[in-house]
Coordinates of C-alpha atoms in Angstrom, one line a residue:
L195 CA 10.1 -0.2 6.4
K196 CA 9.1 -3.7 7.5
F197 CA 8.3 -4.6 11.2
R198 CA 7.3 -8.0 12.6
D199 CA 3.9 -7.9 14.3
N200 CA 5.5 -8.7 17.7
V201 CA 7.5 -5.6 17.7
F202 CA 4.2 -3.6 17.7
F203 CA 1.3 -6.0 18.7
S204 CA 0.5 -8.9 21.2
P205 CA -0.9 -11.9 19.4
D206 CA -4.3 -11.5 17.9
S207 CA -4.4 -7.8 19.0
A208 CA -4.5 -4.5 17.1
V209 CA -3.5 -2.5 20.1
L210 CA -0.1 -0.8 19.5
L211 CA 2.5 -1.9 22.3
D212 CA 4.7 0.7 24.0
E213 CA 7.6 -0.8 22.2
G214 CA 6.2 -0.2 18.8
K215 CA 5.1 3.4 19.9
K216 CA 8.8 4.0 21.0
I217 CA 10.1 2.8 17.5
L218 CA 7.5 5.0 15.5
T219 CA 8.5 7.9 17.8
S220 CA 12.2 7.5 17.1
I221 CA 11.6 7.3 13.3
S222 CA 9.1 10.2 13.2
P223 CA 11.8 13.0 13.2
G224 CA 13.4 11.6 10.1
I225 CA 10.1 11.2 8.2
K226 CA 9.2 15.0 9.5
A227 CA 12.6 16.2 8.1
V228 CA 11.8 14.9 4.6
D229 CA 8.1 15.8 4.5
K230 CA 8.4 18.1 1.4
Y231 CA 9.7 15.1 -0.5
I232 CA 6.8 12.7 0.4
L233 CA 4.0 12.1 -2.0
G234 CA 2.4 9.5 0.5
I235 CA 2.8 7.1 3.3
K236 CA 1.1 3.8 3.0
I237 CA 0.6 1.5 6.1
N238 CA 0.0 -2.2 5.2
G239 CA -0.9 -4.8 7.7
Y240 CA -0.6 -8.7 7.1
T241 CA -1.4 -11.7 9.3
A242 CA -0.3 -15.3 8.8
E243 CA -2.4 -18.3 8.3
A244 CA -3.1 -19.5 11.8
Q245 CA -5.0 -22.8 12.7
F246 CA -6.3 -21.7 16.1
S247 CA -6.9 -18.0 15.9
T248 CA -10.3 -16.9 16.3
K249 CA -9.7 -13.4 15.0
D250 CA -10.7 -12.3 11.6
E251 CA -7.6 -11.7 9.7
W252 CA -9.1 -8.9 7.7
E253 CA -10.0 -6.9 10.8
L254 CA -6.8 -7.8 12.5
S255 CA -4.6 -6.7 9.7
S256 CA -6.5 -3.7 8.9
G257 CA -6.7 -2.8 12.7
R258 CA -3.0 -3.0 12.9
S259 CA -2.2 -1.0 10.0
N260 CA -4.7 1.7 11.3
A261 CA -3.1 1.7 14.7
V262 CA 0.2 2.5 13.2
L263 CA -1.3 5.1 10.9
K264 CA -3.1 6.9 13.7
Y265 CA -0.1 6.9 15.8
L266 CA 2.0 8.5 13.1
M267 CA -0.6 11.0 12.5
G268 CA -0.6 12.0 16.0
L269 CA 3.1 12.6 15.9
N270 CA 2.4 15.0 13.1
V271 CA 5.0 13.7 10.9
C272 CA 3.2 15.1 7.7
P273 CA -0.1 16.2 6.7
T274 CA -3.0 13.7 7.2
S275 CA -3.9 13.7 3.6
K276 CA -0.6 11.8 2.7
F277 CA -1.5 8.8 4.8
S278 CA -3.4 5.7 3.8
S279 CA -3.6 2.1 5.2
S280 CA -4.7 -1.4 4.0
G281 CA -5.0 -4.8 5.6
F282 CA -4.2 -7.8 3.5
G283 CA -4.9 -10.7 6.0
K284 CA -3.0 -13.9 5.2
Y285 CA -2.9 -13.2 1.4
R286 CA 0.4 -11.8 0.7
P287 CA 2.9 -14.0 2.6
V288 CA 6.5 -13.5 2.2
D289 CA 7.5 -16.9 3.4
T290 CA 5.8 -20.3 4.1
N291 CA 2.9 -20.6 6.7
E292 CA 4.0 -24.1 7.3
T293 CA 6.7 -23.2 10.0
E294 CA 6.5 -20.9 13.0
E295 CA 9.5 -18.9 11.6
G296 CA 7.5 -18.4 8.3
R297 CA 4.4 -17.2 10.1
R298 CA 6.5 -14.8 12.1
Q299 CA 7.9 -13.3 8.8
N300 CA 4.3 -13.0 7.4
R301 CA 2.8 -11.3 10.5
R302 CA 4.1 -7.8 9.8
V303 CA 3.3 -4.2 9.2
E304 CA 5.0 -2.3 6.3
I305 CA 5.4 1.5 6.0
I306 CA 5.8 2.4 2.4
I307 CA 6.9 6.1 1.6
A308 CA 6.4 7.2 -1.9
R309 CA 8.6 10.1 -3.0
N310 CA 7.1 13.0 -4.8
D311 CA 10.3 13.5 -7.0
A312 CA 10.1 10.0 -8.4
D313 CA 9.6 9.7 -12.1
Y314 CA 6.3 7.7 -12.2
S315 CA 6.4 7.7 -16.0
D316 CA 9.6 5.5 -15.8
P317 CA 8.3 1.9 -16.4
K318 CA 10.6 0.5 -13.8
V319 CA 9.6 2.9 -11.3
L320 CA 6.0 2.2 -12.1
E321 CA 6.5 -1.4 -12.0
E322 CA 8.1 -1.3 -8.5
F323 CA 5.1 1.2 -7.3
F324 CA 2.5 -1.4 -8.4
R325 CA 4.4 -4.4 -7.1
M326 CA 4.4 -2.6 -3.6
E327 CA 0.9 -2.0 -3.8
F328 CA -0.5 -5.2 -5.3
G329 CA 2.2 -7.8 -4.6
D330 CA 4.8 -9.7 -6.5
G331 CA 2.2 -11.4 -8.6
F332 CA 1.3 -8.1 -10.3
V333 CA 2.6 -7.9 -13.9
V334 CA 2.7 -4.7 -15.8
E335 CA 1.9 -5.3 -19.5
T336 CA 3.7 -3.2 -22.1
Q337 CA 2.1 -2.2 -25.5
D338 CA 4.3 -4.9 -27.0
D339 CA 2.9 -7.7 -24.6
A340 CA -0.8 -6.7 -24.9
A341 CA -2.7 -8.9 -27.1
P342 CA -4.9 -7.3 -29.9
L343 CA -8.6 -7.3 -28.9
P344 CA -10.9 -9.6 -31.0
A345 CA -12.8 -7.8 -33.7
S346 CA -16.0 -8.2 -31.9
E347 CA -14.6 -6.2 -29.0
T348 CA -13.4 -3.4 -31.0
T349 CA -15.5 -0.4 -31.7
A350 CA -15.1 2.4 -34.3
P351 CA -15.0 5.9 -32.8
A352 CA -18.5 7.6 -32.8
E353 CA -18.6 10.6 -35.1
T354 CA -20.2 13.5 -33.5
T355 CA -20.6 17.2 -34.5
A356 CA -20.9 20.1 -32.2
P357 CA -23.9 22.4 -32.6
A358 CA -23.3 25.2 -34.9
E359 CA -23.5 27.8 -32.2
T360 CA -20.7 26.1 -30.0
T361 CA -17.5 27.9 -29.9
A362 CA -13.9 26.5 -29.2
A363 CA -14.1 28.2 -25.9
E364 CA -17.2 26.3 -24.8
V365 CA -15.8 22.8 -25.5
T366 CA -14.0 21.4 -22.4
T367 CA -12.4 18.1 -21.8
T368 CA -12.1 16.8 -18.1
T369 CA -9.4 14.1 -17.1
A370 CA -9.6 12.4 -13.9
P371 CA -6.2 12.9 -11.9
A372 CA -4.3 9.7 -11.6
N373 CA -4.0 8.1 -8.1

């Protein structure tokens, strides 16, 4: 879901407007109804390149995404552990910053809802997920695309032996969960 910043915020402000609150309140029952299918909700804030603004674009974009996040959390649409937010400043424009209309498009808040039933092992799903998270310039390399490492950067696996008294039950492997 993408919203222009003027729906939620006054210029150079991260205080959520009543109009924005009404919109978030109106979509909250729909989000709440599908909570069991939601892996996570990410709120992203963006600004435009503005010549005369004195506001720090990082603080403004982060403040706006946090304001939307906190309002949705207050509506109890899903557990708070499913929420995250980011501010990207002016660095992920969707249009030119040379015109006022382009800048209006770039000043926005996006609410991204990730489903828990999506097949994240599917390369196309994974690529879309990374593109939403890291922008259109992000490229997912496949094994076929990856260049081999130079011989100086490759290492042979280290050979280790377990002490004689170690049993199979004592050897464990821990893998960090993927985020």
